[in-house]
mmCIF file with all atom_site columns, C-alpha atoms in Angstrom:
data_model
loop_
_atom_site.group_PDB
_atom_site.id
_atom_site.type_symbol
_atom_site.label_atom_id
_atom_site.label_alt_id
_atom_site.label_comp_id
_atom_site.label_asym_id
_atom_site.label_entity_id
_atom_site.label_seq_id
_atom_site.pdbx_PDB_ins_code
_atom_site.Cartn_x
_atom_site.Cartn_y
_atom_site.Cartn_z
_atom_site.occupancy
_atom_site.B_iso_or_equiv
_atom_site.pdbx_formal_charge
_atom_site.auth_seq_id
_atom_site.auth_comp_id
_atom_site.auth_asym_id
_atom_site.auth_atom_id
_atom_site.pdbx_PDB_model_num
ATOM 1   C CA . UNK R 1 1   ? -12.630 -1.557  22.506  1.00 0.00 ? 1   UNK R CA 1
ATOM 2   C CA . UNK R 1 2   ? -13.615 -0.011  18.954  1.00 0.00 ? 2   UNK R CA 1
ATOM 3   C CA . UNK R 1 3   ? -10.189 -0.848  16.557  1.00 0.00 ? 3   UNK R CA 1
ATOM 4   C CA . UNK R 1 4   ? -11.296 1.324   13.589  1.00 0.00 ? 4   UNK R CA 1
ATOM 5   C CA . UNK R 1 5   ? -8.350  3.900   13.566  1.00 0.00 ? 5   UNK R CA 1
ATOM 6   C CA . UNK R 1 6   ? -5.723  2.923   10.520  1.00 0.00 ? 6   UNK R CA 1
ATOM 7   C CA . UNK R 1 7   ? -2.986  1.270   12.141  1.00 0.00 ? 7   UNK R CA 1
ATOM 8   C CA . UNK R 1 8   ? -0.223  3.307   9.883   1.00 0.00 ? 8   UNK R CA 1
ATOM 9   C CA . UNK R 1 9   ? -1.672  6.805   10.994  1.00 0.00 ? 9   UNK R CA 1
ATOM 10  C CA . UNK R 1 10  ? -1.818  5.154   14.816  1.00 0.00 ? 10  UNK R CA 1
ATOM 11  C CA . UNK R 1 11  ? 2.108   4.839   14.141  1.00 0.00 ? 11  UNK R CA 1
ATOM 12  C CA . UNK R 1 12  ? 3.280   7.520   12.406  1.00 0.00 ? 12  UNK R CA 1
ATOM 13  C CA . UNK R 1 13  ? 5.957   9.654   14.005  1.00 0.00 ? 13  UNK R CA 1
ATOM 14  C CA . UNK R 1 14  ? 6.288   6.426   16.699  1.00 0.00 ? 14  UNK R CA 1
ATOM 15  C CA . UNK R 1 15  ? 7.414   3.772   14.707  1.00 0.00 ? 15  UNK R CA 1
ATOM 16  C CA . UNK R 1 16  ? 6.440   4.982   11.131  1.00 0.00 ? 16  UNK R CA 1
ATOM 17  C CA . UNK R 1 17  ? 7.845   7.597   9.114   1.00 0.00 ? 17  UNK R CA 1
ATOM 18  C CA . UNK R 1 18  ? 5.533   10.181  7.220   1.00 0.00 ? 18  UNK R CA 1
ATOM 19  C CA . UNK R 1 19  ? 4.734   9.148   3.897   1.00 0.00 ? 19  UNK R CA 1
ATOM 20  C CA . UNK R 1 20  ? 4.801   12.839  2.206   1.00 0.00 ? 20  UNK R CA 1
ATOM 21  C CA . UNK R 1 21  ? 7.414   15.032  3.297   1.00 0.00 ? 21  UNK R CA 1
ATOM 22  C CA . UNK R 1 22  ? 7.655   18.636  3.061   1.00 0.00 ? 22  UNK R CA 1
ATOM 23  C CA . UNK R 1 23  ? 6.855   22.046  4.777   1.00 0.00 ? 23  UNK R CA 1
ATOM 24  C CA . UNK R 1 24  ? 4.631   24.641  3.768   1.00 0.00 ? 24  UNK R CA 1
ATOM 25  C CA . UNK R 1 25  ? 2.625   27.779  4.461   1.00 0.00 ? 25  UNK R CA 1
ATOM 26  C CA . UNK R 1 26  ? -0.810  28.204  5.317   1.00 0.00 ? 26  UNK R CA 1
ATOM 27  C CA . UNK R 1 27  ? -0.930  29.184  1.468   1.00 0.00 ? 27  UNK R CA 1
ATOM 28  C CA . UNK R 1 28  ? 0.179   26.581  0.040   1.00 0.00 ? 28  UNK R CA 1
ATOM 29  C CA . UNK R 1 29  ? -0.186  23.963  2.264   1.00 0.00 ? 29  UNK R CA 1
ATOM 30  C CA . UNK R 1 30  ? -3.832  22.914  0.501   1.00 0.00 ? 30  UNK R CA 1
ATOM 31  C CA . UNK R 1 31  ? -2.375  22.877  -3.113  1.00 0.00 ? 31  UNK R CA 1
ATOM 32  C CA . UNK R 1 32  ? 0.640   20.673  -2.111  1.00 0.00 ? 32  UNK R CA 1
ATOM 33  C CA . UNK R 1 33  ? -1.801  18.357  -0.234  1.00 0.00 ? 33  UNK R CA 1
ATOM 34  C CA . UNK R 1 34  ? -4.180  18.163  -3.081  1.00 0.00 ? 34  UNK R CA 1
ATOM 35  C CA . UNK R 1 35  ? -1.434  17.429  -5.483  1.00 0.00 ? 35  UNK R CA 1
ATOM 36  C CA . UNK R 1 36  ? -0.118  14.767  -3.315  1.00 0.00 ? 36  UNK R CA 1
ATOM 37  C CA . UNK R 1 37  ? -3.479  12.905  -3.725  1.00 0.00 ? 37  UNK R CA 1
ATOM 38  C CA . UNK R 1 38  ? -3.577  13.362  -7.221  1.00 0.00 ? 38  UNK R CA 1
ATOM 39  C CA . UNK R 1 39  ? 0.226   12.187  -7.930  1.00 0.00 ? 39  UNK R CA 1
ATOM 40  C CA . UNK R 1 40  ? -0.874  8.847   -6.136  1.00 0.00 ? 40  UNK R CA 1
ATOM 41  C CA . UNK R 1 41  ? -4.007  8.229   -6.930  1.00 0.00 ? 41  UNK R CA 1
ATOM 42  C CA . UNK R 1 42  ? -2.372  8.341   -10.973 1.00 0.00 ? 42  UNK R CA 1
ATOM 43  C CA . UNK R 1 43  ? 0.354   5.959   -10.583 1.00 0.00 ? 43  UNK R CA 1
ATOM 44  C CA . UNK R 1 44  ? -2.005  3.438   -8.424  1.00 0.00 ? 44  UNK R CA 1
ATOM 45  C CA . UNK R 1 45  ? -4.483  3.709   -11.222 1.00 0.00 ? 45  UNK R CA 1
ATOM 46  C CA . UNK R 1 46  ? -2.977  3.992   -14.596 1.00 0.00 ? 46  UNK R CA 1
ATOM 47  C CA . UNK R 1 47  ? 0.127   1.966   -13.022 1.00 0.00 ? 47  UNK R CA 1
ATOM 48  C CA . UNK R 1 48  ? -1.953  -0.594  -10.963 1.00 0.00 ? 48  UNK R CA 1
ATOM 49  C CA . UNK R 1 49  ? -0.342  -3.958  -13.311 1.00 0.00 ? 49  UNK R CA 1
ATOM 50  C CA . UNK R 1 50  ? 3.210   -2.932  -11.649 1.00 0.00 ? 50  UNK R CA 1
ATOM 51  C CA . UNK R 1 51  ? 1.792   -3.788  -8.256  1.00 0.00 ? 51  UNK R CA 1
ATOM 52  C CA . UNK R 1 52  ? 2.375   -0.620  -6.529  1.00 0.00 ? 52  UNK R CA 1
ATOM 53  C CA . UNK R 1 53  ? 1.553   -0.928  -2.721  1.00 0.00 ? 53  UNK R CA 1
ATOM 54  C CA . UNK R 1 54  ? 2.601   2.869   -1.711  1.00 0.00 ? 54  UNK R CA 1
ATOM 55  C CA . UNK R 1 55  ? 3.974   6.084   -2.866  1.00 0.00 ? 55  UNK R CA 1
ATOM 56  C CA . UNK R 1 56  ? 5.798   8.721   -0.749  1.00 0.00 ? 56  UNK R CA 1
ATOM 57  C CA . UNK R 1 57  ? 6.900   11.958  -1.775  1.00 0.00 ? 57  UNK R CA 1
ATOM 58  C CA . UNK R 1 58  ? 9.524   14.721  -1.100  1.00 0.00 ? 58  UNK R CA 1
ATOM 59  C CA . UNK R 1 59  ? 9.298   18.659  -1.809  1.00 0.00 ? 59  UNK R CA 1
ATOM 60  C CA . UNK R 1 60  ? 12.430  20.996  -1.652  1.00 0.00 ? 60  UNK R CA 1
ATOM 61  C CA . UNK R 1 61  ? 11.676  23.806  -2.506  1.00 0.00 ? 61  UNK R CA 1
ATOM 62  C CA . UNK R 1 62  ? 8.480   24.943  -4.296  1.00 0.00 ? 62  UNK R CA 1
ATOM 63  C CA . UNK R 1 63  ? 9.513   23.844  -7.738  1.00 0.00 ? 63  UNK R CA 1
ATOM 64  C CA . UNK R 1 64  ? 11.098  20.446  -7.326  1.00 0.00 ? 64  UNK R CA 1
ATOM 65  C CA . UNK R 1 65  ? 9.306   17.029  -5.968  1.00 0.00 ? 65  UNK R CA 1
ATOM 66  C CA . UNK R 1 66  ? 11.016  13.627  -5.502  1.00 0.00 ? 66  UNK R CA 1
ATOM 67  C CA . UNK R 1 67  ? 8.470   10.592  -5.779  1.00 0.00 ? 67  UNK R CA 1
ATOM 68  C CA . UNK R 1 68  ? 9.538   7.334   -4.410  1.00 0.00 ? 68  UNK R CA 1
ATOM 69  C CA . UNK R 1 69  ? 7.516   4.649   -6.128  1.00 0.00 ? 69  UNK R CA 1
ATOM 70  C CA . UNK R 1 70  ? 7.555   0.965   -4.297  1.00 0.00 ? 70  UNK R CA 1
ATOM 71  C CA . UNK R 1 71  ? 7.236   -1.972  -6.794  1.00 0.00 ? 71  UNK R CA 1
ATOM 72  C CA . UNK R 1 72  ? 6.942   -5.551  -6.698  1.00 0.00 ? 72  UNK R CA 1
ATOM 73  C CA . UNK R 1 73  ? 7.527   -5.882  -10.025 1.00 0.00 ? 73  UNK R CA 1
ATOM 74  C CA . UNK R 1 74  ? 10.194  -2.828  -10.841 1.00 0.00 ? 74  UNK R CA 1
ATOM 75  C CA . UNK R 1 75  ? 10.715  -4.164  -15.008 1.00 0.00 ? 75  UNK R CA 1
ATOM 76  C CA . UNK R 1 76  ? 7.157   -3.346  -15.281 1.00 0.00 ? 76  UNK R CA 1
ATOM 77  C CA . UNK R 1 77  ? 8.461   0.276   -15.277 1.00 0.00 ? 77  UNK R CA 1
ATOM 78  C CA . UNK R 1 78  ? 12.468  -0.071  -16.259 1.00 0.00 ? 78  UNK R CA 1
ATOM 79  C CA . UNK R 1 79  ? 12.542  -2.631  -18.754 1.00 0.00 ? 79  UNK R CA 1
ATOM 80  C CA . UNK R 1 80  ? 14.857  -3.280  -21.546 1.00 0.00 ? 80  UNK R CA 1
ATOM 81  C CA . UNK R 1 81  ? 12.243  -2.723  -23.935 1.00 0.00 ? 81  UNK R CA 1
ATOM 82  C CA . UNK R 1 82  ? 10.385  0.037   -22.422 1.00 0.00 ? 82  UNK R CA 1
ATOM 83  C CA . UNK R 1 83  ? 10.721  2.494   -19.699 1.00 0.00 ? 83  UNK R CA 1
ATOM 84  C CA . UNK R 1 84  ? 8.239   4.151   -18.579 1.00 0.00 ? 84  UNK R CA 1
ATOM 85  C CA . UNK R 1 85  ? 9.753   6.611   -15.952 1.00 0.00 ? 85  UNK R CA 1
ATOM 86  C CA . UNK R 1 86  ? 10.339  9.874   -18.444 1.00 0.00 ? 86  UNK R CA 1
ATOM 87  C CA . UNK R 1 87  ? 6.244   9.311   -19.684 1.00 0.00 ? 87  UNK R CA 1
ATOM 88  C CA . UNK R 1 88  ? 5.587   8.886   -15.925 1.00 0.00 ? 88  UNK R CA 1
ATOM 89  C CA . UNK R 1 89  ? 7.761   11.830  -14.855 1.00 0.00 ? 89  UNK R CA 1
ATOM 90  C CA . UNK R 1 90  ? 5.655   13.763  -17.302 1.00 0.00 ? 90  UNK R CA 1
ATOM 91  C CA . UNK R 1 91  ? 2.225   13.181  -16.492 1.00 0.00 ? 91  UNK R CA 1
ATOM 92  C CA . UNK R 1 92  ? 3.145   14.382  -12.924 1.00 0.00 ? 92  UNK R CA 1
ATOM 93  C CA . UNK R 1 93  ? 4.596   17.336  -13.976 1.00 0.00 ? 93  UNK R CA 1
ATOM 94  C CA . UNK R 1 94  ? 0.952   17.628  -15.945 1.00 0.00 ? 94  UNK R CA 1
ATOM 95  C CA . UNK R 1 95  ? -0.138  17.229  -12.613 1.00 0.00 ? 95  UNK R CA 1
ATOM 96  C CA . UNK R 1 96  ? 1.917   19.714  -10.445 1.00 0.00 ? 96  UNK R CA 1
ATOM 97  C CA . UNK R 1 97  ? 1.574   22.512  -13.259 1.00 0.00 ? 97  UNK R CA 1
ATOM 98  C CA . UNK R 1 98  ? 5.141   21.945  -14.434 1.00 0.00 ? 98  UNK R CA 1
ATOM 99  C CA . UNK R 1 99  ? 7.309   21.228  -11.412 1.00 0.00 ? 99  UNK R CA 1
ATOM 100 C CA . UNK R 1 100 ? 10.714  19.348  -11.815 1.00 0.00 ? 100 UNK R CA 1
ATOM 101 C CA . UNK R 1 101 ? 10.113  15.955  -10.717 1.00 0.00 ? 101 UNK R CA 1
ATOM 102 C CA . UNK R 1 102 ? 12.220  13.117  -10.067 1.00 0.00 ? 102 UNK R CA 1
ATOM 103 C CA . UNK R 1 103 ? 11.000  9.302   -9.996  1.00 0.00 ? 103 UNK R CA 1
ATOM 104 C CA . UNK R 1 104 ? 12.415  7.175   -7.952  1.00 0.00 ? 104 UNK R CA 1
ATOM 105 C CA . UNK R 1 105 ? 11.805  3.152   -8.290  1.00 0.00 ? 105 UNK R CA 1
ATOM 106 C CA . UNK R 1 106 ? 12.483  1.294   -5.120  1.00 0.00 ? 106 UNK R CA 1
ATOM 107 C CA . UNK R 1 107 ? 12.144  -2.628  -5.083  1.00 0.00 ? 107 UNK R CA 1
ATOM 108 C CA . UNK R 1 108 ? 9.144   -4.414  -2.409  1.00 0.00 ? 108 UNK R CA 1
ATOM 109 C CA . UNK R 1 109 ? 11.730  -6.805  -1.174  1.00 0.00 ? 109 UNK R CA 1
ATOM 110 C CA . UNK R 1 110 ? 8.754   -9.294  0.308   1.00 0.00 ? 110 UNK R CA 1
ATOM 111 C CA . UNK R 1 111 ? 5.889   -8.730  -1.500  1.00 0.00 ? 111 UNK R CA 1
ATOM 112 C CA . UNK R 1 112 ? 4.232   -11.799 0.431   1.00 0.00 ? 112 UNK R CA 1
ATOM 113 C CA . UNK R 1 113 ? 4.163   -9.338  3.923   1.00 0.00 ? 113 UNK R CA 1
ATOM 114 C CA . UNK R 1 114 ? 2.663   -6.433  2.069   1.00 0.00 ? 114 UNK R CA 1
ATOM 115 C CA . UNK R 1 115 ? -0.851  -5.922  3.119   1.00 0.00 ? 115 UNK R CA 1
ATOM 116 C CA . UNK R 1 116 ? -1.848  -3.889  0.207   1.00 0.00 ? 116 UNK R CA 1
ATOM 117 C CA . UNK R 1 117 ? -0.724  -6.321  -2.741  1.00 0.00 ? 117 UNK R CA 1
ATOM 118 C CA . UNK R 1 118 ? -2.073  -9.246  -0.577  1.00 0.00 ? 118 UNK R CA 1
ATOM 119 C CA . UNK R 1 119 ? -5.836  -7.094  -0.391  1.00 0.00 ? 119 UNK R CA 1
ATOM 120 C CA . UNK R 1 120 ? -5.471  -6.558  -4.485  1.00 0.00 ? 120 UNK R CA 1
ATOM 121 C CA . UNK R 1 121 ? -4.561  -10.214 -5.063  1.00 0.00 ? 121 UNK R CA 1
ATOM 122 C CA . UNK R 1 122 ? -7.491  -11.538 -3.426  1.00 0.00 ? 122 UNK R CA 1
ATOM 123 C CA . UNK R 1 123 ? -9.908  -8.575  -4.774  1.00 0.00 ? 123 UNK R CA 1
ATOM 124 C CA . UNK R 1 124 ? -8.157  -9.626  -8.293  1.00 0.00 ? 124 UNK R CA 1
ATOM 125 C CA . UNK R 1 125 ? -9.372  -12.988 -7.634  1.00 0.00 ? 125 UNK R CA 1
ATOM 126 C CA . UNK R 1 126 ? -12.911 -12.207 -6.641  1.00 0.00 ? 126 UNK R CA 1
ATOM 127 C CA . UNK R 1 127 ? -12.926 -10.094 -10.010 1.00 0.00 ? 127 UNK R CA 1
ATOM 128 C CA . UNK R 1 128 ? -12.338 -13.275 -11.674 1.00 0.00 ? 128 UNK R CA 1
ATOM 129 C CA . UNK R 1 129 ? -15.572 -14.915 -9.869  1.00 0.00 ? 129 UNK R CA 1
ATOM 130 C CA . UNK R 1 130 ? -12.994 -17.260 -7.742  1.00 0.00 ? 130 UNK R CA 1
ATOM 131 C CA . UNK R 1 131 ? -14.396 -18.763 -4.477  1.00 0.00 ? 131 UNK R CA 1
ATOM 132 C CA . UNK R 1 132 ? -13.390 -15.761 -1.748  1.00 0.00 ? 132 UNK R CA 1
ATOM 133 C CA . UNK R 1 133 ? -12.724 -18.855 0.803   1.00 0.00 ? 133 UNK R CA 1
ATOM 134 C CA . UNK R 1 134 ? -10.044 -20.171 -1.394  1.00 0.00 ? 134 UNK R CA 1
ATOM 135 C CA . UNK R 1 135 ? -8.606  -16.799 -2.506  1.00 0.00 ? 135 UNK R CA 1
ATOM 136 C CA . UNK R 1 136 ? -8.407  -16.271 0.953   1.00 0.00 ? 136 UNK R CA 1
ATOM 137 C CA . UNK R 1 137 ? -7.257  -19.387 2.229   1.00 0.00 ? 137 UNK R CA 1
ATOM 138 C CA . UNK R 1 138 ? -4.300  -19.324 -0.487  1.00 0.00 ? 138 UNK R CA 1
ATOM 139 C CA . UNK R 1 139 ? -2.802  -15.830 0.577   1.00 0.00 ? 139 UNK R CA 1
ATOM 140 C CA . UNK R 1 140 ? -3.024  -16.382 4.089   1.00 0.00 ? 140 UNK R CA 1
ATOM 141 C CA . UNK R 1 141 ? -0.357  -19.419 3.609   1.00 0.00 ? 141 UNK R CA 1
ATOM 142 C CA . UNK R 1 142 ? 1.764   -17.188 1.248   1.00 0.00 ? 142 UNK R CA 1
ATOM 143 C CA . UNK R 1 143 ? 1.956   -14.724 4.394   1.00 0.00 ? 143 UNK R CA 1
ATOM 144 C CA . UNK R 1 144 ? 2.511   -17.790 6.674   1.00 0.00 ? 144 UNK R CA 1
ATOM 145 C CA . UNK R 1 145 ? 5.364   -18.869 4.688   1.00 0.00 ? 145 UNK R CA 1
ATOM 146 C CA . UNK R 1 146 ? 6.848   -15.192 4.317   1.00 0.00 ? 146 UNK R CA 1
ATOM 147 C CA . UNK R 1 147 ? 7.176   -15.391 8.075   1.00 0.00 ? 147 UNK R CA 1
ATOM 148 C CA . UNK R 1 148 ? 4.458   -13.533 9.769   1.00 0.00 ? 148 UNK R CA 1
ATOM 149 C CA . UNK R 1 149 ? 3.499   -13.767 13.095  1.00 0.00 ? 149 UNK R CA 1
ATOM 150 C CA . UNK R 1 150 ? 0.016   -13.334 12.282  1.00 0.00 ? 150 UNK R CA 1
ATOM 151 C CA . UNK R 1 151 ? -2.833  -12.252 9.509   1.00 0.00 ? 151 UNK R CA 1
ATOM 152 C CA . UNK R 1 152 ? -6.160  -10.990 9.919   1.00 0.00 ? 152 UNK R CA 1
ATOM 153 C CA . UNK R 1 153 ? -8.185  -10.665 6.612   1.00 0.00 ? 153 UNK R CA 1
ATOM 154 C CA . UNK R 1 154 ? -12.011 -9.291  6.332   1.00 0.00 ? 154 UNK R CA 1
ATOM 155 C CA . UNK R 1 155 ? -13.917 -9.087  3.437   1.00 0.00 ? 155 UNK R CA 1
ATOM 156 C CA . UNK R 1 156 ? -17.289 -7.453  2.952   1.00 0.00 ? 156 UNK R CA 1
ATOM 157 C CA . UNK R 1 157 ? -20.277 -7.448  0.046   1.00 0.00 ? 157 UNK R CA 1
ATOM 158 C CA . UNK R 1 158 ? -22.116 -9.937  -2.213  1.00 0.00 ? 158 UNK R CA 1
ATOM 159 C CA . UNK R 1 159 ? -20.023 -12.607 -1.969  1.00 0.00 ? 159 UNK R CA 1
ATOM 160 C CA . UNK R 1 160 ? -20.311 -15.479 -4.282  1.00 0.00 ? 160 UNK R CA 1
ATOM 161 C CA . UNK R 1 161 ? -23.169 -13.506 -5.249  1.00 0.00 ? 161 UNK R CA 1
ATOM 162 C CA . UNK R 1 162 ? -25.942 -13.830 -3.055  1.00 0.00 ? 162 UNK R CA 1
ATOM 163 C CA . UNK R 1 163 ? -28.438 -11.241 -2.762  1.00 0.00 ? 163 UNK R CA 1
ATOM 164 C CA . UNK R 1 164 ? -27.846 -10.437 1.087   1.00 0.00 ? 164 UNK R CA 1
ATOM 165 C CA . UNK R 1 165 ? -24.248 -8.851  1.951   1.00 0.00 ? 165 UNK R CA 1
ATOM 166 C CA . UNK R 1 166 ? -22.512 -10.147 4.694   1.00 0.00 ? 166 UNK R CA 1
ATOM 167 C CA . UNK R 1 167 ? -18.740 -9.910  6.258   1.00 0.00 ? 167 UNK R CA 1
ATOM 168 C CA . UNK R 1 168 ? -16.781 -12.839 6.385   1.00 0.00 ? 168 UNK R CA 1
ATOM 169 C CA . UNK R 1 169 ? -13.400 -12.973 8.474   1.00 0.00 ? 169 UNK R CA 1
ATOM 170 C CA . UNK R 1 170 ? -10.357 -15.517 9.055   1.00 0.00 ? 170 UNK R CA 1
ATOM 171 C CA . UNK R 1 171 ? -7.166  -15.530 10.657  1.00 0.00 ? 171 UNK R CA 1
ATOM 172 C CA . UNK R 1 172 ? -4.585  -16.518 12.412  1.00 0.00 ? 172 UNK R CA 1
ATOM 173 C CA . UNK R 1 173 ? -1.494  -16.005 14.658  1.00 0.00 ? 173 UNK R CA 1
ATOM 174 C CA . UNK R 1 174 ? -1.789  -12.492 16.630  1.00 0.00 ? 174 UNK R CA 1
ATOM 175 C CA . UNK R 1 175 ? -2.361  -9.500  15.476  1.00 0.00 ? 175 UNK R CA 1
ATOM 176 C CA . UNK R 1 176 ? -1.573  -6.994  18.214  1.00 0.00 ? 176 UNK R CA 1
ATOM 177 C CA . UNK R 1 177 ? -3.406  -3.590  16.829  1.00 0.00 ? 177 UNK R CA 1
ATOM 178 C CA . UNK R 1 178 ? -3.175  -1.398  20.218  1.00 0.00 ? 178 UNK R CA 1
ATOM 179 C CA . UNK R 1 179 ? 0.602   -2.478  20.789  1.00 0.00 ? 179 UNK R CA 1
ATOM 180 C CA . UNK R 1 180 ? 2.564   0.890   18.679  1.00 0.00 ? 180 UNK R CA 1
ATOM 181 C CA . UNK R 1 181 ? 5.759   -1.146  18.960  1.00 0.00 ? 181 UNK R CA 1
ATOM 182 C CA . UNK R 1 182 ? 4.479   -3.722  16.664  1.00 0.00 ? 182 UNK R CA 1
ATOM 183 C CA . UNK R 1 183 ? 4.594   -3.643  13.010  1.00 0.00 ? 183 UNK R CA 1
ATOM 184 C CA . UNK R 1 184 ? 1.247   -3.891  11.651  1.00 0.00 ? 184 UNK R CA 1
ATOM 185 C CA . UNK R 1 185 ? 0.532   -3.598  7.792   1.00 0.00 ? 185 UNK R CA 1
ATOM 186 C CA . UNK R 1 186 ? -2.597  -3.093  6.515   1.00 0.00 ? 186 UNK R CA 1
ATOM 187 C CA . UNK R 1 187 ? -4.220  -3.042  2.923   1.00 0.00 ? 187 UNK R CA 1
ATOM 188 C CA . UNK R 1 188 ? -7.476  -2.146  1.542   1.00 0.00 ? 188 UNK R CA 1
ATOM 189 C CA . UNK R 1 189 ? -8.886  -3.142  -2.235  1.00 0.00 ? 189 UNK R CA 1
ATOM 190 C CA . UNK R 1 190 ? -12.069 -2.732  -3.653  1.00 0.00 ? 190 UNK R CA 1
ATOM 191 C CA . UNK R 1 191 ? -13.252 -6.030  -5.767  1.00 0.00 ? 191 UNK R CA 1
ATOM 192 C CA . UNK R 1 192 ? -15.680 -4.510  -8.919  1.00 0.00 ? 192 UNK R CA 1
ATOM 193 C CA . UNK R 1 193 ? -17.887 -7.771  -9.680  1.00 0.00 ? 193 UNK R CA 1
ATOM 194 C CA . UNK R 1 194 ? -20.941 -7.799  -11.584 1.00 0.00 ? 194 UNK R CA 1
ATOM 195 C CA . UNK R 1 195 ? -23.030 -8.064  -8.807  1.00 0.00 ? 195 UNK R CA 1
ATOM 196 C CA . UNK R 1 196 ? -21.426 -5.290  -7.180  1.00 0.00 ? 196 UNK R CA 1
ATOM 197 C CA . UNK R 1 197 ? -18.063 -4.051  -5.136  1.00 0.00 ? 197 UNK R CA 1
ATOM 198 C CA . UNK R 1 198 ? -16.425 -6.023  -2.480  1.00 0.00 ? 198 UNK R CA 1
ATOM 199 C CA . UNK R 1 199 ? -14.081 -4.770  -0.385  1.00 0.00 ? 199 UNK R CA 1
ATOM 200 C CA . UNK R 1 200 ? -11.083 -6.533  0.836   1.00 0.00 ? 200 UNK R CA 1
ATOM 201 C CA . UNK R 1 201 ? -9.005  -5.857  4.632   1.00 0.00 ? 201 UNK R CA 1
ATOM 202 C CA . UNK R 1 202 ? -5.752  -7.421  5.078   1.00 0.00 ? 202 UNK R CA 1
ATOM 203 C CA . UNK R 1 203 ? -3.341  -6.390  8.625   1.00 0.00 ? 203 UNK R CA 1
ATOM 204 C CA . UNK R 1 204 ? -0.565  -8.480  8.822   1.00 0.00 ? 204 UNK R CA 1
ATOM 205 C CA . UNK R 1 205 ? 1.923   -8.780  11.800  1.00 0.00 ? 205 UNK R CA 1
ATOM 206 C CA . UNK R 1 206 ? 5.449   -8.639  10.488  1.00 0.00 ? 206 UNK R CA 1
ATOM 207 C CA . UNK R 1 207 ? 7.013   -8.592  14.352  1.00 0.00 ? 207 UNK R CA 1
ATOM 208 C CA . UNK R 1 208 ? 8.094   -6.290  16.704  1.00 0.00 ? 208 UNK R CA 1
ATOM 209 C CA . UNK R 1 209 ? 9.859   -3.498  15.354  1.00 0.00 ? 209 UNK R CA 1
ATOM 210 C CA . UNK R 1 210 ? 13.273  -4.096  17.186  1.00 0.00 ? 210 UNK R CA 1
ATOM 211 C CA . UNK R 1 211 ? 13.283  -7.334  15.773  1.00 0.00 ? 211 UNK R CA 1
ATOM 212 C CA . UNK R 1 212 ? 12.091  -6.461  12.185  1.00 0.00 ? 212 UNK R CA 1
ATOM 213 C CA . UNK R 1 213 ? 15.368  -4.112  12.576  1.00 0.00 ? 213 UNK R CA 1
ATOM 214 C CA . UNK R 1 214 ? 17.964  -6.642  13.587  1.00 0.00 ? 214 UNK R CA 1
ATOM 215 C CA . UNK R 1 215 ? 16.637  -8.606  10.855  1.00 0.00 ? 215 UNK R CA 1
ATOM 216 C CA . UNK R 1 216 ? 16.803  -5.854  8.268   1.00 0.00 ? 216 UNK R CA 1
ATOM 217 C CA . UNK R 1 217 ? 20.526  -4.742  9.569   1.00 0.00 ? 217 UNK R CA 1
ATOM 218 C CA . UNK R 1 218 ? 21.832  -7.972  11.120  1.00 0.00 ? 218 UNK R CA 1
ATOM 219 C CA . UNK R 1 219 ? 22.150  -6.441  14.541  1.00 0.00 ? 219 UNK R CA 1
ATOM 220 C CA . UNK R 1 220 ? 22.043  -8.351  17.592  1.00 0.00 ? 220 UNK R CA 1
ATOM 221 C CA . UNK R 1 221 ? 20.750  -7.517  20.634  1.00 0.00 ? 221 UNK R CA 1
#
């Protein structure tokens, strides 16, 4: 069985919540989906040494947007020294041609189990021309020891610069894709080398949602 679909989008509305959310008309459904895009392809861009894995978003009304930014490293953007949320909260409202917008910093509380900052720490390495076995190798225990039940990481290109491409893959533990109850995260990074752009695949099995739950909220079953 083919296991290309994106195992967020396989969840959402199941065991995943929508990551923008807001209403709209056939009018201006295409603008608010086009801003959307724009608002998070800025902050993962011009914001990228704050390690921001995602960014959802909230519209009431037409005028007023909410943005939710997660962070592993939240003094990157409220420091003592400098905050950046008012420049931030500016450019978007560049962006959504004026709207009243709200930022909202909210703390990665295991950066280890997030897919996405695991994919740009190993792409970060390649950039630096480290071995992609060791880069590898070296997040895949950080995940082990944040307490995954498995990790499954692909990467794709010139690697260590040979002149053919190929696809290298390693993991371990399971990694249940077809099973919606489970919660899969998965990242994808782009490494720019000289020689040429790999790309980087992480899923990583964090448990089955009821017990990711009782975890979270100390519930027993």
């Amino acid at each position: 069985m083919g296991q290309k679909i994106r195992p967020y989008g396989f969840r959402v509305g199941i065991t995943k919540p929508w990551r923008s959310r807001w209403y709209a008309n056939k009018k201006s459904f295409g603008t608010y989906l086009v801003e959307d895009s724009k608002i998070r392809k800025h902050i993962t861009t011009v914001y990228r040494f704050a390690a921001i894995p995602r960014v959802e978003i909230e519209r009431k009304g037409d005028d007023k947007l909410t943005v939710y930014v997660f962070t592993a490293k939240p003094g990157m953007l409220i420091g003592k020294k400098t905050n950046r949320l008012s420049d931030l909260e500016k450019e978007i409202s560049l962006l959504t041609d004026g709207k009243a917008v709200d930022i909202r910093v909210m703390e990665v509380q295991k950066p280890e189990l997030d897919a996405q900052l695991a994919a740009e720490r190993i792409a970060e390495q390649l950039e630096r021309r480290g071995s992609f076995r060791r880069a590898i190798k070296r997040e895949m225990d950080s995940i082990r020891g944040g307490g995954a039940d498995g990790c499954k990481c692909v990467v794709g290109g010139r690697l260590g610069g040979s002149d053919l491409g190929r696809v290298e893959k390693q993991g371990w533990g399971s990694v249940p894709l077809s099973t919606l109850d489970a919660d899969i995260d998965y990242g994808f990074a782009e490494a720019k080398t000289t020689y040429g752009i790999i790309g980087v695949k992480v899923w990583i099995h964090r448990g089955l949602m009821k017990q990711t739950e009782e975890a979270k909220y100390g519930l027993t079953s």
